CSV table of C-alpha atoms in Angstrom, one decimal:
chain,number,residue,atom,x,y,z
H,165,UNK,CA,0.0,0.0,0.0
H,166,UNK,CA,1.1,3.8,-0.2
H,167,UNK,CA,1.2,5.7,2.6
H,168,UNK,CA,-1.2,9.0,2.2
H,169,UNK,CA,0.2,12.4,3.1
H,170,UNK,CA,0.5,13.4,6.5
H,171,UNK,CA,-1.8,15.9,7.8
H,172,UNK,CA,-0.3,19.0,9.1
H,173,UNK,CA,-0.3,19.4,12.8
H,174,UNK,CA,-2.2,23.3,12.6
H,175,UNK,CA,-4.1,24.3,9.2
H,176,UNK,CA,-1.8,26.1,7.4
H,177,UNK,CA,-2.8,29.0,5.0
H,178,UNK,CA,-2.9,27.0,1.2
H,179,UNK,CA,-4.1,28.7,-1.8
H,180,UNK,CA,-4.8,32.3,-0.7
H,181,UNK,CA,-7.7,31.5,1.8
H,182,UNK,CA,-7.3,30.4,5.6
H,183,UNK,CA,-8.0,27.2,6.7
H,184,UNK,CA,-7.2,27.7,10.6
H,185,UNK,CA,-9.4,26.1,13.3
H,186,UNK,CA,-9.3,29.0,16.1
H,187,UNK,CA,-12.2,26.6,18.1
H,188,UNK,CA,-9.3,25.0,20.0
H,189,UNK,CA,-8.1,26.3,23.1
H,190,UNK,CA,-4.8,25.6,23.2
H,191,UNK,CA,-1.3,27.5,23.9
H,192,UNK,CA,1.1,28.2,21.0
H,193,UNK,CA,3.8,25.3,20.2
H,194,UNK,CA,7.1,26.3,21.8
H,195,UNK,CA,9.7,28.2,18.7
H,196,UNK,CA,12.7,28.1,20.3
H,197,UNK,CA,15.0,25.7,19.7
H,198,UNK,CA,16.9,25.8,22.9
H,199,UNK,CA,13.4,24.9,25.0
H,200,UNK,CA,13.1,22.4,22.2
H,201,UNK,CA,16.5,20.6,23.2
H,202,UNK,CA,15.3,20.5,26.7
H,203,UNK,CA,11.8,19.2,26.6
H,204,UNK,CA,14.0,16.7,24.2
H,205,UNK,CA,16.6,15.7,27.2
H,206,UNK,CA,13.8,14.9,29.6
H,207,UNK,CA,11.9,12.3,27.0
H,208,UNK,CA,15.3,11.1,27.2
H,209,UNK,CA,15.4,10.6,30.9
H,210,UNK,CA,12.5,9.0,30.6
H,211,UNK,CA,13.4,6.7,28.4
H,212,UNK,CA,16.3,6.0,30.6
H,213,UNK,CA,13.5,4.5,33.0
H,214,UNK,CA,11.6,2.8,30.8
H,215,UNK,CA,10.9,-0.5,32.4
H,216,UNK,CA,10.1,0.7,35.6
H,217,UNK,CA,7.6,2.9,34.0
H,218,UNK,CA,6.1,0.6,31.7
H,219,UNK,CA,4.9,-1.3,34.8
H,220,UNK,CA,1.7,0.0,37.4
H,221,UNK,CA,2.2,2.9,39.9
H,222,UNK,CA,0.8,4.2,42.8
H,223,UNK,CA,-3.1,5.4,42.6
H,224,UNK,CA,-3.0,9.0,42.8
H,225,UNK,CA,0.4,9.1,41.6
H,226,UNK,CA,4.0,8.2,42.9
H,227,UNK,CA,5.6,10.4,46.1
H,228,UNK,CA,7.8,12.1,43.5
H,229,UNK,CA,5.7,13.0,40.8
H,230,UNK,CA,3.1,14.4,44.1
H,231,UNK,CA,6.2,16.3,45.0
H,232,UNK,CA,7.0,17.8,42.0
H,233,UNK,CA,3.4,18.8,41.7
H,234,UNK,CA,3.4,20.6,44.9
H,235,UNK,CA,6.6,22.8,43.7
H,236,UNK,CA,4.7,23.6,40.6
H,237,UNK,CA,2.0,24.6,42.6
H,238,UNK,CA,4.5,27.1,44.3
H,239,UNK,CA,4.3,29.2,40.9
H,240,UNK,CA,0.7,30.5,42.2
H,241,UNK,CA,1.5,30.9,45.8
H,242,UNK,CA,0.0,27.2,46.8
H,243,UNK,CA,2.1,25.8,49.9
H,244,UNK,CA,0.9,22.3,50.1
H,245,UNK,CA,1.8,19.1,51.4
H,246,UNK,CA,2.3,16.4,48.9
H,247,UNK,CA,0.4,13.8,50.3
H,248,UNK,CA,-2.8,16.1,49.3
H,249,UNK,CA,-1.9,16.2,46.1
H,250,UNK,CA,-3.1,13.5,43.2
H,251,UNK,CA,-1.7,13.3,39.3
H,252,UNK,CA,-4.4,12.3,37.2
H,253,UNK,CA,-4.4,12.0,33.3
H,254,UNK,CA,-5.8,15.8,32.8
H,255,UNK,CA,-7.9,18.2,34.3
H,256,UNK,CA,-11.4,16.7,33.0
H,257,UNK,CA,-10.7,13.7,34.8
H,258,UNK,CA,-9.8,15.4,37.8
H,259,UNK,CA,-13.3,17.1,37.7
H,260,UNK,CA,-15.2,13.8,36.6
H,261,UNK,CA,-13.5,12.2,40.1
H,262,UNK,CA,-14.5,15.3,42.1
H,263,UNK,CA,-18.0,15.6,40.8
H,264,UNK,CA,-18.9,11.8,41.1
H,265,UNK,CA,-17.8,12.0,44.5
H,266,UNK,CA,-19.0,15.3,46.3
H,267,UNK,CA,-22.2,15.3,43.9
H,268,UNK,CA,-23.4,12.5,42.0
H,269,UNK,CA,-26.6,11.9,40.1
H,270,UNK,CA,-29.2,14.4,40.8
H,271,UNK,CA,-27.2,16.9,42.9
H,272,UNK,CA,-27.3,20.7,42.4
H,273,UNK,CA,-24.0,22.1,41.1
H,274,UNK,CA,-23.6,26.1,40.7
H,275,UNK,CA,-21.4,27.4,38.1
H,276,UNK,CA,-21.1,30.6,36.0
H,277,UNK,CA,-23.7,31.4,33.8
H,278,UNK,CA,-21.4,31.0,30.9
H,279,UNK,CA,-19.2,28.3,31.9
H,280,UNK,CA,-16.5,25.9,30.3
H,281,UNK,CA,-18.2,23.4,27.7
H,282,UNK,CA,-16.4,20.3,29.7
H,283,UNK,CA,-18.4,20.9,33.1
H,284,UNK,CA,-21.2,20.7,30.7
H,285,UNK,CA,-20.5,17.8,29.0
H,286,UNK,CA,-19.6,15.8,32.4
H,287,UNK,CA,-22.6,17.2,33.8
H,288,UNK,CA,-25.3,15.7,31.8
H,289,UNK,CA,-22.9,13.1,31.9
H,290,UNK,CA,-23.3,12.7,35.9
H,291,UNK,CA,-27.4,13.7,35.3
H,292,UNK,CA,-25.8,16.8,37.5
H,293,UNK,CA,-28.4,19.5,37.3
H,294,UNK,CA,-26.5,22.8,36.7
H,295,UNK,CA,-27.7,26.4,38.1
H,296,UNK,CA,-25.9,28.9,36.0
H,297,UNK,CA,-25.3,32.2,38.6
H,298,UNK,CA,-25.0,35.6,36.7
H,299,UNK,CA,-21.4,37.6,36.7
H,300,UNK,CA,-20.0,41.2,36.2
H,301,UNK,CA,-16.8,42.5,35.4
H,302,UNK,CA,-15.4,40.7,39.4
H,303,UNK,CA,-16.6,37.4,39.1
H,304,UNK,CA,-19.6,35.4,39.8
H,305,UNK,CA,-22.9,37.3,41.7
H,306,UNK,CA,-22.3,36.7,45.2
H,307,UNK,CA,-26.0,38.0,46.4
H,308,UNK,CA,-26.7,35.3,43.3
H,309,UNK,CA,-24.8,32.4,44.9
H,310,UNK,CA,-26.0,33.1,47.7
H,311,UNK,CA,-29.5,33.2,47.1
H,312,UNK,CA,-29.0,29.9,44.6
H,313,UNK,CA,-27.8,28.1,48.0
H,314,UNK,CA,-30.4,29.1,49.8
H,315,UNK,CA,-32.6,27.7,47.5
H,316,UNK,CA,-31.1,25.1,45.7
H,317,UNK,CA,-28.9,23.3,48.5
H,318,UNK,CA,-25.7,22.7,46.2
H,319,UNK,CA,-23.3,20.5,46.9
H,320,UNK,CA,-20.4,22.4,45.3
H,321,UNK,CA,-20.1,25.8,43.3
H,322,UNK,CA,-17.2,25.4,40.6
H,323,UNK,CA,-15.7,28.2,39.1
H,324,UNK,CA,-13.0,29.0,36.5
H,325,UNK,CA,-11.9,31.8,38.6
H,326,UNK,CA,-8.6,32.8,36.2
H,327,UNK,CA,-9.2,34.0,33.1
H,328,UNK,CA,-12.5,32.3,32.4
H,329,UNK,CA,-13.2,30.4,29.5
H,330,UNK,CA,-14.0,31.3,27.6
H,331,UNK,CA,-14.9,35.3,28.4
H,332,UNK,CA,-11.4,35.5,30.0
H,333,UNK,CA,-13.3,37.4,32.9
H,334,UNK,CA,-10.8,37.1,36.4
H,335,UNK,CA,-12.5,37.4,39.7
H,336,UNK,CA,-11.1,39.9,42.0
H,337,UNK,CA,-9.7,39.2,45.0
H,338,UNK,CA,-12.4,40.8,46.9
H,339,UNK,CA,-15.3,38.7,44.8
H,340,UNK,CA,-13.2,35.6,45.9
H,341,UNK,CA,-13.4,36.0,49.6
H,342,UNK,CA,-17.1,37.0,49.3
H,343,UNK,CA,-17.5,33.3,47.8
H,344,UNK,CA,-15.7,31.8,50.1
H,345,UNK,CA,-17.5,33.1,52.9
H,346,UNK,CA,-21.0,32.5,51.4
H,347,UNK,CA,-19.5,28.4,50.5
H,348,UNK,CA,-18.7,28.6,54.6
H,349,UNK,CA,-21.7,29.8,56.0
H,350,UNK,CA,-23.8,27.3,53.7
H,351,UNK,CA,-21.7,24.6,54.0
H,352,UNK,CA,-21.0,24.3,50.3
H,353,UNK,CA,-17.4,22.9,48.8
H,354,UNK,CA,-15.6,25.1,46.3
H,355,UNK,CA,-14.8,23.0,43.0
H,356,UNK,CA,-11.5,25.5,41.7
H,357,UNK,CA,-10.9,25.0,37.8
H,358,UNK,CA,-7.2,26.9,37.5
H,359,UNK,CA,-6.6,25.8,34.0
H,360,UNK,CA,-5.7,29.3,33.0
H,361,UNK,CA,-4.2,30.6,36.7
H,362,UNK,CA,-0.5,30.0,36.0
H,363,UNK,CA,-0.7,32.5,32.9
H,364,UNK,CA,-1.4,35.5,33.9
H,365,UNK,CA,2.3,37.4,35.5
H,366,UNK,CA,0.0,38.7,38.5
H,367,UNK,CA,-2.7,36.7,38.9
H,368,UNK,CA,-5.0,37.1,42.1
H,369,UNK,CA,-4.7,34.4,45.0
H,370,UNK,CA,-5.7,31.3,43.9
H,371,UNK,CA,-9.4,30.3,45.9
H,372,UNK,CA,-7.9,27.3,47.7
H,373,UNK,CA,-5.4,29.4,49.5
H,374,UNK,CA,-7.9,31.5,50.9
H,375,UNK,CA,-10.6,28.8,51.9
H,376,UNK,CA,-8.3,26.2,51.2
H,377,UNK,CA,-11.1,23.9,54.1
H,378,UNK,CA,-13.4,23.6,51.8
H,379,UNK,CA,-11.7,24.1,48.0
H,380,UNK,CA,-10.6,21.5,45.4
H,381,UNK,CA,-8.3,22.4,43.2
H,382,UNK,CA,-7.1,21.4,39.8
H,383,UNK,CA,-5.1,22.2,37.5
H,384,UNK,CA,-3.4,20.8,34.3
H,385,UNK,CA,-0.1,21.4,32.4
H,386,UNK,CA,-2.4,21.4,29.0
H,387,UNK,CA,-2.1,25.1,29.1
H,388,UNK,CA,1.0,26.9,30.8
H,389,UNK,CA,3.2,24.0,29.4
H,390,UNK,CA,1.6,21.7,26.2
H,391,UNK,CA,-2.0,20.7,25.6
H,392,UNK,CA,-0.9,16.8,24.6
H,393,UNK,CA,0.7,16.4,27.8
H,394,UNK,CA,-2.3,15.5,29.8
H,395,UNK,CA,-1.2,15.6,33.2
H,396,UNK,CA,-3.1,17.4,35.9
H,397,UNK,CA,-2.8,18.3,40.0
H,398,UNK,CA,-5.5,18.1,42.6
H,399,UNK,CA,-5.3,19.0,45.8
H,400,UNK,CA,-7.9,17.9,48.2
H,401,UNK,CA,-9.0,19.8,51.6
H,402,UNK,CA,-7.4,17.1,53.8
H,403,UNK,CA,-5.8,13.5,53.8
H,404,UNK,CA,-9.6,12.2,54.2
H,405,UNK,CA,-11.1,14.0,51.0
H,406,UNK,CA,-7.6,12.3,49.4
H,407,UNK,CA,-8.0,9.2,49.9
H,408,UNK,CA,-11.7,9.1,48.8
H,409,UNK,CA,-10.6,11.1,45.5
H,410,UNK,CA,-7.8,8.7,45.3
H,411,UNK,CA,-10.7,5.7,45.0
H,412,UNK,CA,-12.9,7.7,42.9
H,413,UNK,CA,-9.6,8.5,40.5
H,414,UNK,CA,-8.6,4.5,40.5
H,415,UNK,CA,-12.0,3.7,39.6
H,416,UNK,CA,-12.4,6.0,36.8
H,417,UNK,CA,-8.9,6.4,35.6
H,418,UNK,CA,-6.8,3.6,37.3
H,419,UNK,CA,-3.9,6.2,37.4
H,420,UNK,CA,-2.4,9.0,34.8
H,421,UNK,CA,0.0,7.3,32.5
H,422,UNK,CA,3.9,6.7,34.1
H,423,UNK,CA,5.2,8.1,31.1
H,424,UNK,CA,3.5,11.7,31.1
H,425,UNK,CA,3.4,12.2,34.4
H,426,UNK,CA,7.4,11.2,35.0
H,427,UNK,CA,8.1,13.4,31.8
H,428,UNK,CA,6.2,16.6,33.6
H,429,UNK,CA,8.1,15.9,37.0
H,430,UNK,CA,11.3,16.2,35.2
H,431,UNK,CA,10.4,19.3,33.1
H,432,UNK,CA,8.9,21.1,36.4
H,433,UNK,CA,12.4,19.9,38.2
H,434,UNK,CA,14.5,21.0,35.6
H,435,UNK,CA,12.8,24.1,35.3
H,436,UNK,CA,11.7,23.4,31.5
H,437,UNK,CA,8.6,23.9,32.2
H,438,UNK,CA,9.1,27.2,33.2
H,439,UNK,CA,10.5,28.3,30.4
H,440,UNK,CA,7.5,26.5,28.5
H,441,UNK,CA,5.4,28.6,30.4
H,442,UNK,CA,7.3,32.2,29.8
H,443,UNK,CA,7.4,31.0,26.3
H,444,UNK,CA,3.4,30.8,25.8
H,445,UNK,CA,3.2,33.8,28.2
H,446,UNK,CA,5.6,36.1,25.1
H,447,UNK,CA,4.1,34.6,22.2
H,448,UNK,CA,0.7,35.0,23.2
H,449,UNK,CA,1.2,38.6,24.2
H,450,UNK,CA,2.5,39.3,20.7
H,451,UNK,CA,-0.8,37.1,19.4
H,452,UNK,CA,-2.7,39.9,21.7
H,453,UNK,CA,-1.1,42.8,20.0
H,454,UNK,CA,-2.6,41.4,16.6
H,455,UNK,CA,-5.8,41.1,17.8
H,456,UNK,CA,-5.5,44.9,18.7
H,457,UNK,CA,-4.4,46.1,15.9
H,458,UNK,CA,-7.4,44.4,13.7
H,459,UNK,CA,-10.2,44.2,15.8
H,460,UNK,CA,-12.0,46.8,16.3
H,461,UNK,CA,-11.8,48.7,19.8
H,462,UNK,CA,-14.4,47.2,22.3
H,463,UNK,CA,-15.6,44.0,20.4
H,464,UNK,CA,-13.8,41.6,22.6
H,465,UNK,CA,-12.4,40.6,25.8
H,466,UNK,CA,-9.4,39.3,26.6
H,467,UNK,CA,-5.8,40.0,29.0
H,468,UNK,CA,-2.3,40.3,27.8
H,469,UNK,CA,-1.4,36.6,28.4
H,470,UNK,CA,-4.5,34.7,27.7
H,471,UNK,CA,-4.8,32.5,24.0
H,472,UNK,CA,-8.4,33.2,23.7
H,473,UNK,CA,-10.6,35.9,23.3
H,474,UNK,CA,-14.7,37.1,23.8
H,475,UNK,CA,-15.9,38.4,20.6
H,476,UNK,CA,-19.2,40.5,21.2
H,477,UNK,CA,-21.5,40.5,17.9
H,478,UNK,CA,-23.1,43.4,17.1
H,479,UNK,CA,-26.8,43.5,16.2
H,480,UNK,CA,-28.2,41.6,13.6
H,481,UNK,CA,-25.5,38.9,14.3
H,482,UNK,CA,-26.1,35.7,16.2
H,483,UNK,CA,-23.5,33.6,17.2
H,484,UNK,CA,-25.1,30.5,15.7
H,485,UNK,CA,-24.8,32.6,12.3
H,486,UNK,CA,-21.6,34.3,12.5
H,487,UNK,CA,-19.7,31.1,13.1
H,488,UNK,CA,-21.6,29.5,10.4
H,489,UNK,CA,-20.3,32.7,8.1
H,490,UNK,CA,-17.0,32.0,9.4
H,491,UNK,CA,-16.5,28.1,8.7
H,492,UNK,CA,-17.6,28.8,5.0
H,493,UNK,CA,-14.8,31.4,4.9
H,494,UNK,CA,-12.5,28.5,6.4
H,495,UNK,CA,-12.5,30.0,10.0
H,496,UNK,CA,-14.0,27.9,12.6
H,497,UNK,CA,-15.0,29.6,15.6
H,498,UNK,CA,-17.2,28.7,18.7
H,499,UNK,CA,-20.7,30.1,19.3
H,500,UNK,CA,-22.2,31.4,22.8
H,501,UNK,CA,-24.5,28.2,23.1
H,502,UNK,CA,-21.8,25.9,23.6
H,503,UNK,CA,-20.8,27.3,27.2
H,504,UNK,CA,-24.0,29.0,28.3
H,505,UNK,CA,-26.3,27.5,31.3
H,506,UNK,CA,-29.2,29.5,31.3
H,507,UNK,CA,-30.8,31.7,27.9
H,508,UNK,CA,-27.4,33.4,26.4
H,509,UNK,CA,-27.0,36.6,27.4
H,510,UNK,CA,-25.3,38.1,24.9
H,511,UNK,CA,-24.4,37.2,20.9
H,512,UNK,CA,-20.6,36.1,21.1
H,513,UNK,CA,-18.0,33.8,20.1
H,514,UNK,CA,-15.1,32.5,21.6
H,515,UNK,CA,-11.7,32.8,19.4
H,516,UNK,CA,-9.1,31.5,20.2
H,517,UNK,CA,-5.7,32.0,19.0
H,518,UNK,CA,-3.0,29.9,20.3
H,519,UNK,CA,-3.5,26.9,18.0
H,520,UNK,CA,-2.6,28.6,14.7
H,521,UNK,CA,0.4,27.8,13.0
H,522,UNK,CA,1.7,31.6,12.6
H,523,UNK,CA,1.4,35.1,13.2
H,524,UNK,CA,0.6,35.6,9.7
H,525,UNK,CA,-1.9,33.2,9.5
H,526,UNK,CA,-3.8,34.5,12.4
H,527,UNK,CA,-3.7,37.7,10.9
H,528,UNK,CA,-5.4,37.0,8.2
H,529,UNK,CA,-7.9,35.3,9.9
H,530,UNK,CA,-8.1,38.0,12.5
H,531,UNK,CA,-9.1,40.4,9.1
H,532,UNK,CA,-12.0,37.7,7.6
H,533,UNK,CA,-13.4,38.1,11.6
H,534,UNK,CA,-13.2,41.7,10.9
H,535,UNK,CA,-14.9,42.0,7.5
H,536,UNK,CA,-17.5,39.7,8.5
H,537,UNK,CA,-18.2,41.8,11.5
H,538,UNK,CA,-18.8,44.7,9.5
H,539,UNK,CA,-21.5,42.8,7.1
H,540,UNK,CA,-25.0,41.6,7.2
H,541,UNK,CA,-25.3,38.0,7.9
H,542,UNK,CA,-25.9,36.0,4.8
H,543,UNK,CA,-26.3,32.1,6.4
H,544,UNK,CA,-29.3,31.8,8.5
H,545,UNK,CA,-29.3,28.4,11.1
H,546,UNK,CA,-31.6,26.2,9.0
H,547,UNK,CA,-34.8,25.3,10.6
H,548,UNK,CA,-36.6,22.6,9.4
């Protein structure tokens, strides 16, 4: 047989006309060749170990992968001990082990109203009945939460407190507490989604340091160091809540794979994944400065160092629509609907622009975005 062409990793620009998919959150690929070398010499060293690894490990991860988890967690001002600490294979199924085990099928779960699409999907997943609480420009509604607690009786509120996505919205420290103390006095855990925390260069406390009783936490290396590695942190209240997450994780996931999560612990040692991190940080700031120079002023909402962006459509538009516009130019974009709870509040889109291959290419898709905005819509959602 032949073999076919391989496909390239990003959509490249062919023939004049985009073909990028900016639907993808994910962080830019690292340029530099020295990082490159580096993230090279640990595969090495784990290849170096490669019987060991190929064999089962410790649920919840091994005491030096926990450790090395609790130094990254350092980076956001998170002093904890080790043994509260579990590696599983990504974020998601950190949150489908929390979920199954603090709410379960038929529990109340509060969230923002417009909330990442994966809480969604594990939600009706779980038959987890979501109440989406309204936000401003601080965070989530804290007379909301409060008043959804009173008459709702969640188990948990989870939040994306960090650069939300996908409207990149960061809660003040302020908001923060005020959830806290409203999750204390009703007796309600705190479900922490810091996917995005390690970004920004002066991020507000993480939650779980300031009601650190009553908050899980998780976070992934998908995107401060590479979305394939798949490797995530939790940190439970107390030894108690980790060893029942630690059950909950061995019966959904066994354990994150020995290979990844050895790889991450000798990047976060070595310090290569810090420089993975600065490296997203610089060349998504430079992605930002694009956006600002072809979108128009006040259509979006982003921050410096985040790899996504809010697109607000102006009348006439719906998101449903404007994406559908977009694919047929070869942009693919993703609509309100696919993060909101409750009714969508607004028309918008999230954009995200990490995943494309080059600055050039994202600026030409940046300027289709642009000259769509400025037309009428021309594909209607068919109904049938």
């Amino acid at each position: 047989f032949v073999c076919g062409k391989r496909r390239p990793r990003i959509p490249r620009v062919t023939e004049g006309r985009p073909n990028v998919d900016m639907s993808m959150n994910m962080p830019p690929e690292p340029e530099s060749p020295e990082l490159m070398e580096l993230m090279q010499a640990g595969w090495n060293k784990v290849n170096g170990r490669l019987r060991d690894l190929l064999r089962y490990q410790d649920f919840g991860g091994s005491t030096e992968d926990r450790e090395a988890g609790a130094l990254w967690l350092r980076r956001r001002a998170l002093v904890v001990e080790p043994e509260r600490v579990l590696v599983t294979p990504g974020a998601q199924c950190a949150l489908l082990a929390i979920l199954t085990m603090l709410v379960g099928p038929g529990g109340v779960l509060c969230c923002e109203d417009v909330t990442y699409p994966g809480l969604r999907a594990l939600a009706g997943h779980l038959n987890i009945k979501l109440v989406g609480l309204p936000m401003d420009n601080e965070g989530i509604d804290a007379v909301a939460f409060a008043g959804a607690c009173a008459q709702y009786a969640p188990k948990a509120l989870y939040c994306n407190p960090t650069l939300l996505n996908p409207t990149t919205c960061t809660t003040s420290l302020s908001r923060r507490q005020a959830l806290v103390d409203i999750a204390r006095h009703y007796e309600v855990a705190i479900i922490e989604d810091d996917a995005y925390g390690f970004l920004p260069r002066a991020a507000p406390p993480a939650i779980a340091s300031i009601g650190s009783e009553l908050t899980y936490y998780v976070t992934g290396l998908a995107k401060s160091v590479g979305a394939g590695l798949r490797i995530a942190y939790m940190v439970a209240p107390d030894a108690a809540a980790a060893a029942r997450l630690t059950a909950a994780l061995r019966a959904t996931t066994v354990m994150a794979s020995p290979l990844t999560s050895t790889l991450a612990t000798h990047w976060i040692r070595d310090g290569v994944a810090d420089l993975a991190l600065a490296n997203i940080r610089k060349e998504s700031m430079a992605r930002q400065k694009i956006v600002a120079r072809i979108l128009p002023e006040h259509s979006y909402a982003s921050e410096a160092e985040a790899f996504h962006l809010w697109l607000k459509l102006p009348g006439g538009w719906q998101a449903s629509s404007f994406s559908a516009q977009m694919r047929s130019n070869g942009v693919a974009v993703v609509g309100v609907d696919a993060f909101s709870v409750t009714a969508a509040p607004l028309q918008a889109v999230r954009v995200c622009i990490g995943g494309i291959a080059s600055r050039s290419d994202l600026q030409h898709a940046l300027g289709l975005i642009r000259s769509t905005l400025a037309e009428q819509p021309l594909i209607k959602p068919a109904v049938v």
